XYZ file of N, CA and C in Angstrom:
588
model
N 0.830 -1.181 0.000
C 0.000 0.000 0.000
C 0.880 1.252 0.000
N 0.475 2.199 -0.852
C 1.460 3.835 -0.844
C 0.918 4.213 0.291
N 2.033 5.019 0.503
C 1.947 6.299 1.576
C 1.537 7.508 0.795
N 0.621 8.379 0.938
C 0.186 9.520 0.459
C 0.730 10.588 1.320
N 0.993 10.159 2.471
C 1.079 11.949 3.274
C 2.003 12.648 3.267
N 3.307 12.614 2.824
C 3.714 13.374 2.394
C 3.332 14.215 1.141
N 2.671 13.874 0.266
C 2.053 14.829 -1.102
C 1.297 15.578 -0.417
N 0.455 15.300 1.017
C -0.509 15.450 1.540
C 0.037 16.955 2.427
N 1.243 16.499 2.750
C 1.612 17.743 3.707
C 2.272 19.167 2.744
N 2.786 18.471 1.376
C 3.218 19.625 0.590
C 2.182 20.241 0.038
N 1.374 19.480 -0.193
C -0.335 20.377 -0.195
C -0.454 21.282 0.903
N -0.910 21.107 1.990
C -0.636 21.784 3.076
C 0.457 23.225 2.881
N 1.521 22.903 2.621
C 2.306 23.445 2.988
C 2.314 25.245 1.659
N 1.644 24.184 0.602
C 1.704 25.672 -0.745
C 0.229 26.342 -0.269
N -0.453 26.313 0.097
C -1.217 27.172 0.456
C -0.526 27.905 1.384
N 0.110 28.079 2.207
C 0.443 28.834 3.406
C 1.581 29.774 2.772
N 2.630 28.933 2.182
C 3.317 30.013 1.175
C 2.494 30.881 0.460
N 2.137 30.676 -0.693
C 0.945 31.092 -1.285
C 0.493 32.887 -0.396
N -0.200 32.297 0.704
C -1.103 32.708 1.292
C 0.360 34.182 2.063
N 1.371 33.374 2.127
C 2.646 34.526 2.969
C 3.001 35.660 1.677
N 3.379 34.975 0.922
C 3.706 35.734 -0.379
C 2.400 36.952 -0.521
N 1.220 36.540 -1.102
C 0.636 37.821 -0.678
C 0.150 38.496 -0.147
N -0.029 38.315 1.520
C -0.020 39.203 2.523
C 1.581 39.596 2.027
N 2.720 39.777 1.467
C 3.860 40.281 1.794
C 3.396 41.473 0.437
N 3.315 40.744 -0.574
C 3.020 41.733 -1.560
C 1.853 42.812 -1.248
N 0.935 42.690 -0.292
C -0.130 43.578 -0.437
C 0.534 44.895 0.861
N 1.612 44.007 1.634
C 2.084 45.153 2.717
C 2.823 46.299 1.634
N 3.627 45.483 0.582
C 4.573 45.959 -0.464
C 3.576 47.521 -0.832
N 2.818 46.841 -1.429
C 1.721 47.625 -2.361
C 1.367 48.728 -1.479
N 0.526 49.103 -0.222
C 0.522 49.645 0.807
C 1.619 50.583 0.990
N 2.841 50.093 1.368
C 3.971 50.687 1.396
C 4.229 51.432 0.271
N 4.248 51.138 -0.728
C 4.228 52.098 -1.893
C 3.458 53.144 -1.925
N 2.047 53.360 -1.941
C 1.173 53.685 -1.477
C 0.679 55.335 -0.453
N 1.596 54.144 0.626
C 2.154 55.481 2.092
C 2.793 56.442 1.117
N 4.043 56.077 0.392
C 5.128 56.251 0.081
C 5.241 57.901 -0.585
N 3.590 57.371 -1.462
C 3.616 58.422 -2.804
C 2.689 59.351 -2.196
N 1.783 58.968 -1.343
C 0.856 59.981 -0.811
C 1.220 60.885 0.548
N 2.644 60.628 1.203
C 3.520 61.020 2.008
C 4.378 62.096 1.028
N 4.693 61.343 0.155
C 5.951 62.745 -0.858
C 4.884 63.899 -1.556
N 3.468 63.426 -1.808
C 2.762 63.859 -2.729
C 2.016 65.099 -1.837
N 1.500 65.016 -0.501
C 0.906 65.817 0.043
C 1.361 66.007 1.146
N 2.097 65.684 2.172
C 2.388 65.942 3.061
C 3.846 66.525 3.672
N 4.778 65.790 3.118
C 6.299 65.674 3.446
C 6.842 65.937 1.995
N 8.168 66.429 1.939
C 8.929 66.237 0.861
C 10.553 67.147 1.399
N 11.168 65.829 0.980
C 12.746 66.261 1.160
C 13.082 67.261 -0.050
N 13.987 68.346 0.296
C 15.126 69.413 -0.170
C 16.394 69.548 0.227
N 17.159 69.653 -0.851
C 18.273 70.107 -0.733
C 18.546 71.466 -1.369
N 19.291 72.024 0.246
C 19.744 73.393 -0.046
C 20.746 73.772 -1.255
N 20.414 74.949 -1.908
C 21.321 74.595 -3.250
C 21.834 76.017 -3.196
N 22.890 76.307 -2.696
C 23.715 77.741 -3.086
C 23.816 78.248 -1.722
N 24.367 79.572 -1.568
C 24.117 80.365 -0.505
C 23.344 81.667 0.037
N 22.125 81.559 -1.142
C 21.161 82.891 -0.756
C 20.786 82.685 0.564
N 20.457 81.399 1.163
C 19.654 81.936 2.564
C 20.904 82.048 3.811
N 22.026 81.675 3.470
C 23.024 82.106 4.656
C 22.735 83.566 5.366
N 23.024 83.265 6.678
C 23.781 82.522 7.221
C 22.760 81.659 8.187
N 21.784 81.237 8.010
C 20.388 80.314 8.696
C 20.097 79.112 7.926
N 20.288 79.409 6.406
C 20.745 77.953 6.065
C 21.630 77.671 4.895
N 22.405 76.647 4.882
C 23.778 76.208 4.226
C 23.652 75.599 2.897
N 24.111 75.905 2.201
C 24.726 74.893 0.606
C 24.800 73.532 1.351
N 23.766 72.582 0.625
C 23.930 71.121 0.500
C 23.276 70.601 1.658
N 22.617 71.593 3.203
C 21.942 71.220 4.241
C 20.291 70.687 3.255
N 20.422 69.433 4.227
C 18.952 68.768 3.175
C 17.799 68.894 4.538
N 16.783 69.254 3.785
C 14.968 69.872 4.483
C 14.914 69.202 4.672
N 13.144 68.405 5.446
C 11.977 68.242 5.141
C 11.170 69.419 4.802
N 10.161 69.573 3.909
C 9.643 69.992 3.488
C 7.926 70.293 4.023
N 7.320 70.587 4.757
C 5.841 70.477 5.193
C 4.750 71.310 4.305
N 4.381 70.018 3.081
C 3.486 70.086 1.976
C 1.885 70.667 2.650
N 1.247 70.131 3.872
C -0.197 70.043 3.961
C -0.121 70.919 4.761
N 0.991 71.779 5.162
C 0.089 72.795 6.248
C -0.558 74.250 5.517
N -0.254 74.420 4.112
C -0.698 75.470 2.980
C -2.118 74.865 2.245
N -2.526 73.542 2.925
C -4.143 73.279 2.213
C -4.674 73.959 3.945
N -4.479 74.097 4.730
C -5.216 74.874 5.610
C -4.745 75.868 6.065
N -3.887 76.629 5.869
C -3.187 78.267 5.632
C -2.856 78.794 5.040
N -2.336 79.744 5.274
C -1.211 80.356 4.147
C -0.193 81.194 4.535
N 0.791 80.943 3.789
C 2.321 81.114 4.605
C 2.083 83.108 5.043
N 3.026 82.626 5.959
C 3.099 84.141 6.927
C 4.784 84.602 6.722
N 4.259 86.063 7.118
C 5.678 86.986 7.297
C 6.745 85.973 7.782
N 8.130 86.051 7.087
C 9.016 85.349 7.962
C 9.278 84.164 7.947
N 8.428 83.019 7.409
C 8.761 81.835 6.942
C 9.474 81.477 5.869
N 10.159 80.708 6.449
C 10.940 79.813 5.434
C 10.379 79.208 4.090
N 9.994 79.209 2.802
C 9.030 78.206 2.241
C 10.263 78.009 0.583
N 9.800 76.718 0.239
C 9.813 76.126 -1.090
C 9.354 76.631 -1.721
N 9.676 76.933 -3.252
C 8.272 77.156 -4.372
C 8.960 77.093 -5.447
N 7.853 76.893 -6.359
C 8.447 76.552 -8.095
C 8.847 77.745 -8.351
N 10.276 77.729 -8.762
C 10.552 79.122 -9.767
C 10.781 79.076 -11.011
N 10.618 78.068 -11.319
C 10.446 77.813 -12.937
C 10.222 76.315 -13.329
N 9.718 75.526 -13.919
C 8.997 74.155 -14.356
C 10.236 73.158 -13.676
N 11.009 73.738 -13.923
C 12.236 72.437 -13.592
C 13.505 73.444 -12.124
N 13.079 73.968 -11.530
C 13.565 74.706 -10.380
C 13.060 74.847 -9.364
N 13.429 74.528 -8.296
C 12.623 75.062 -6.874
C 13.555 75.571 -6.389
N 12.755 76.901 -5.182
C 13.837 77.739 -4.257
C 13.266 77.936 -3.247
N 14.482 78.185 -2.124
C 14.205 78.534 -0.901
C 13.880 79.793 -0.254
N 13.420 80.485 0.022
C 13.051 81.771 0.525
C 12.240 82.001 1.716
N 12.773 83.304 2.166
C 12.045 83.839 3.055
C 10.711 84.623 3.014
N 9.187 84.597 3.443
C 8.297 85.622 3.354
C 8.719 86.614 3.733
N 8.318 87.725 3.011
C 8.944 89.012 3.411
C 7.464 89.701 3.052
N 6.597 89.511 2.487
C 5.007 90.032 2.222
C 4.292 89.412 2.225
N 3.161 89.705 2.184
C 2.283 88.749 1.721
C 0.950 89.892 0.926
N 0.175 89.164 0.313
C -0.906 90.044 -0.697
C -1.556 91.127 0.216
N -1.402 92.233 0.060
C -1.909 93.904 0.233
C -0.383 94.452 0.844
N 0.455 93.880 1.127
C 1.352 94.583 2.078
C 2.067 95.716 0.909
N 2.853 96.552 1.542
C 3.563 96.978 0.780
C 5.002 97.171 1.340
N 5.585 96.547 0.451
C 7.307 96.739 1.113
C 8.049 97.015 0.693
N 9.174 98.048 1.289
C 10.141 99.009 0.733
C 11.493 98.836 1.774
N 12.774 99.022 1.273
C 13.515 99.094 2.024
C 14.487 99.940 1.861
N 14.768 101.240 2.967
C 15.380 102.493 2.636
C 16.542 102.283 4.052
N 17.345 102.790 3.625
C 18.861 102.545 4.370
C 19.241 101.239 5.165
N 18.488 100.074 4.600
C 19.226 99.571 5.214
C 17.540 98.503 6.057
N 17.084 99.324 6.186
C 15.642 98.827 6.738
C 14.707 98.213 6.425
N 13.855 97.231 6.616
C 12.432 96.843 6.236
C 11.779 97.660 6.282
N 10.518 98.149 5.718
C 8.716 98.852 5.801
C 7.889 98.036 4.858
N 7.535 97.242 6.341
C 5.712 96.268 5.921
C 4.861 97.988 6.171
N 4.202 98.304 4.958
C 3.168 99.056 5.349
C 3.192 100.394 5.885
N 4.932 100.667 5.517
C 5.176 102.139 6.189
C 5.564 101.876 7.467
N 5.249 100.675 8.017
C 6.022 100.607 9.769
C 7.465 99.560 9.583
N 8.385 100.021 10.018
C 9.593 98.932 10.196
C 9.564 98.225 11.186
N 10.342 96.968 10.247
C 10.150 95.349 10.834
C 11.368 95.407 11.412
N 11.505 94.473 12.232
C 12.564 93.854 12.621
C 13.331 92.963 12.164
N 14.466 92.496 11.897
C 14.845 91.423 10.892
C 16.222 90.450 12.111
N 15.931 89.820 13.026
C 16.518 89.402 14.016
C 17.466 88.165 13.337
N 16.805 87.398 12.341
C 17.259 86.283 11.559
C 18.827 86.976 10.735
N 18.600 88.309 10.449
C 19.712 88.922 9.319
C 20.788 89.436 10.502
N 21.005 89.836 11.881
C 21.440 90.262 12.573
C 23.453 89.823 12.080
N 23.797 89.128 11.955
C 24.933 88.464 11.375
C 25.424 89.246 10.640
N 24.785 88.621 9.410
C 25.153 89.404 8.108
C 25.045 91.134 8.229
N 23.924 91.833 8.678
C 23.608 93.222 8.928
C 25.263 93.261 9.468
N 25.454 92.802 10.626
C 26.875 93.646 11.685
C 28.152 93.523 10.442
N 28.228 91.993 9.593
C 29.168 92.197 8.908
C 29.540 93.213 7.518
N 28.285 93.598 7.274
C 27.767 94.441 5.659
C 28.075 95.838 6.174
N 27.683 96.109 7.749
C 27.848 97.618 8.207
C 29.417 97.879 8.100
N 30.294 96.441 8.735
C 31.440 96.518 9.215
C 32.522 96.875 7.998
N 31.889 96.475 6.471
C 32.385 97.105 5.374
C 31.865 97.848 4.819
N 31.413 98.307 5.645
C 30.689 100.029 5.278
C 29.586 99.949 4.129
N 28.763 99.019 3.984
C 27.744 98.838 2.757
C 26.240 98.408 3.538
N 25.400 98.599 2.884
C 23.774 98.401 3.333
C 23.841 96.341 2.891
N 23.276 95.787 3.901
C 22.949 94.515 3.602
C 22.013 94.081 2.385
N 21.427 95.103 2.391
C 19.980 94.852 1.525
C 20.069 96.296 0.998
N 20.223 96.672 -0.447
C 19.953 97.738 -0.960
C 18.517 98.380 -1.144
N 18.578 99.945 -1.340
C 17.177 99.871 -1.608
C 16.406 99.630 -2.607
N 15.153 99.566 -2.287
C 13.888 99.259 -3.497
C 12.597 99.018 -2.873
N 11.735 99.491 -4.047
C 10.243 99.786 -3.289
C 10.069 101.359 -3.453
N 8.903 101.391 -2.938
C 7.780 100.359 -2.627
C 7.408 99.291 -3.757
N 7.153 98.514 -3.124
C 6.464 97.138 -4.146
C 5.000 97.092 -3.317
N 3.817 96.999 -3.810
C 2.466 96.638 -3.633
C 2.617 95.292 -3.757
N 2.537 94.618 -3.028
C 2.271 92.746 -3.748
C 1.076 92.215 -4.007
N 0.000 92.055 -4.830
C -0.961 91.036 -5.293
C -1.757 90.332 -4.422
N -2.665 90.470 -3.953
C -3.775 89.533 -3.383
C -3.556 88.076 -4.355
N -3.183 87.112 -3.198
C -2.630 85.661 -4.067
C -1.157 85.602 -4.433
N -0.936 86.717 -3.541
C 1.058 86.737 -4.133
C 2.288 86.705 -3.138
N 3.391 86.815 -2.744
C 3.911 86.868 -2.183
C 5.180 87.404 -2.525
N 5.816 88.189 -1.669
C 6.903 88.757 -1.626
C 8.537 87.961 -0.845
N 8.988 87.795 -1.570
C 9.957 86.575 -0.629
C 11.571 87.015 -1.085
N 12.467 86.829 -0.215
C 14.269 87.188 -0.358
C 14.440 86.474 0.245
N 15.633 86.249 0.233
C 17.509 85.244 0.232
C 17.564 86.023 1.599
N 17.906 85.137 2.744
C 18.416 85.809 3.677
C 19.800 87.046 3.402
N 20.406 85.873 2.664
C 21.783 86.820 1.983
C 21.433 87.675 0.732
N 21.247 88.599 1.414
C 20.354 89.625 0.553
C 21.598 90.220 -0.425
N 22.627 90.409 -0.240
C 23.806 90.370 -1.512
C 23.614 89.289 -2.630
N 23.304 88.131 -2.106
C 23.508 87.160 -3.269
C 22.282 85.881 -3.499
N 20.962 87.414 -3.722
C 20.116 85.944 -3.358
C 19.265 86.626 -4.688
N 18.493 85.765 -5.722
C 17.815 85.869 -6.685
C 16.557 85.870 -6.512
N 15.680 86.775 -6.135
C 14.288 86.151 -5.431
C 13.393 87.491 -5.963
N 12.529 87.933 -5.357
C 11.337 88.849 -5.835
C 12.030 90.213 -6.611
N 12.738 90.756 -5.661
C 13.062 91.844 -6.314
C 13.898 91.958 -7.727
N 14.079 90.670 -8.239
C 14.632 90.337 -9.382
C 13.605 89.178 -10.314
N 12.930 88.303 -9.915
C 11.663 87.510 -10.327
C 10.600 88.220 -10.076
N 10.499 89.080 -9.425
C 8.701 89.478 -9.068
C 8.193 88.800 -7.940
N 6.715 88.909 -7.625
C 5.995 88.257 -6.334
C 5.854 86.854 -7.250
N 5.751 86.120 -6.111
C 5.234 84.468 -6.729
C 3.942 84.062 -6.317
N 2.738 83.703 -6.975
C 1.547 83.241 -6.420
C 1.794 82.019 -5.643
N 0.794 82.103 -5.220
C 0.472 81.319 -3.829
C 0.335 79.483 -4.547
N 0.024 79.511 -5.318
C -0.226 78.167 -5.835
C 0.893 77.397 -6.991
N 2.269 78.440 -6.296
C 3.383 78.187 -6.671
C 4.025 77.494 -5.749
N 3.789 77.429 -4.183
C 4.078 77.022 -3.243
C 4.445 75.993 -3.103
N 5.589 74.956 -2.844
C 5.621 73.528 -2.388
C 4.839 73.690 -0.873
N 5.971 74.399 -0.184
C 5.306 74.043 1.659
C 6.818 74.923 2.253
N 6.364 74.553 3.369
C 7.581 75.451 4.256
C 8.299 74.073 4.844
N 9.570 74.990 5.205
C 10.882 74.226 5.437
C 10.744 74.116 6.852
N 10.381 73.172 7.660
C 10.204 72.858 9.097
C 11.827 72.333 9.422
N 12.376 71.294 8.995
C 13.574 70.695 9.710
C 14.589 70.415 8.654
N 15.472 70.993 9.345
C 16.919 70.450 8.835
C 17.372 69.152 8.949
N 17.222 68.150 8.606
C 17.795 67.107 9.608
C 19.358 66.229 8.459
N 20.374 67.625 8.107
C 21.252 66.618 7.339
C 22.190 67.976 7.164
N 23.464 68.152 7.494
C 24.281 67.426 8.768
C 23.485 67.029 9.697
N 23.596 65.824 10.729
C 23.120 65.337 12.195
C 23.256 66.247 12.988
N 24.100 67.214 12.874
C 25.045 67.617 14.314
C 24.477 69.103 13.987
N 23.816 69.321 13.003
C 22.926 70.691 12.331
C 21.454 70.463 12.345
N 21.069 69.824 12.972
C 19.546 69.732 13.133
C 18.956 70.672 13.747
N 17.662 70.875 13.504
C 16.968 71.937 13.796
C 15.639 72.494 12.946
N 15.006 73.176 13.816
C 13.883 73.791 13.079
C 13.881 75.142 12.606
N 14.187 75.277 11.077
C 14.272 76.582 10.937
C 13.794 77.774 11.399
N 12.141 77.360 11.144
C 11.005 78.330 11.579
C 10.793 78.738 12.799
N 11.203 78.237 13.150
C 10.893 78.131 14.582
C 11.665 79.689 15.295
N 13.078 79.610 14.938
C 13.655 80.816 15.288
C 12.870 81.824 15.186
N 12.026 82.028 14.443
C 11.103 83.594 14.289
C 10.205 83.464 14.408
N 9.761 83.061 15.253
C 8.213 82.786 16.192
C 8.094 83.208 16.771
């Protein structure tokens, strides 16, 4: 008489493979999933590219990026943010307006609106630009900015390419604002946070 049970147990046994394989593929799928709807709306890594925003942030320091907090706001004075500057370019910048403001800068100074700002983030650069006898930020303005627009500069206002040379950027140019540094390790930090 044959023995059957072994055929009997490899029966057994391909269903359960079977059955591992795609619970593994459907975690796969899932994971993919997270993956694209995490880069797509919520999060997205940057790398810093040049030195307009020195001396707050560095050539080659890599973001996160915070995509979803601009579907329920909209960026404010002073933030850090991403945005398309041309189909195949993104840049880093600072708010410096936002739509009705008007901003001008005469010796040396900010005017949101005819009242001067404070600029605590530029304090660095300001002591070193005075110390060679030159304005950090030349003048220009008034600029009116656009309901739906924004006004944004290079911390390093010597060497930064941003509104006063592109214009205001609409709002639905926006990636998201730059919440964390986290690349150097030993450079971590929250940008925004400083001007809160």
């Amino acid at each position: 008489m044959e023995n059957h049970e072994p055929v009997q147990e490899e029966e057994e046994r391909n269903p359960k493979k079977k059955n591992e394989l795609w619970e593994w593929l459907k975690a796969l799928a899932i994971a993919i999933i997270l993956a694209f709807v995490i880069r797509s709306f919520l999060f997205a890594p940057f790398v810093v590219d040049g030195t307009s925003m020195m001396p707050n942030l560095h050539d080659r320091e890599r973001l996160i990026v915070t995509k979803l907090i601009y579907f329920f706001e909209q960026p404010t004075r002073e933030e850090i943010i991403v945005f398309h500057a041309t189909e195949d370019r993104d840049y880093i910048k600072r708010v410096i307006g936002v739509g009705g403001d008007k901003v001008e800068v005469r010796d040396d100074q900010l005017y949101i609106n005819d009242k001067p700002v404070e600029e605590p983030y530029l304090a660095q650069y300001k002591e070193k630009a005075h110390a060679e006898g030159v304005p950090l930020t030349a003048d220009f303005g008034p600029i009116n900015v656009p309901k739906g627009e924004l006004f944004v500069m290079g911390d390093n206002r010597r060497n930064s390419k941003d509104s006063r040379a592109i214009g205001t950027i609409s709002l639905d140019r926006v990636v998201g604002r730059a919440d964390v540094v986290f690349w150097p390790l030993d450079e971590f930090r929250f940008p925004n946070k400083t001007v809160k």
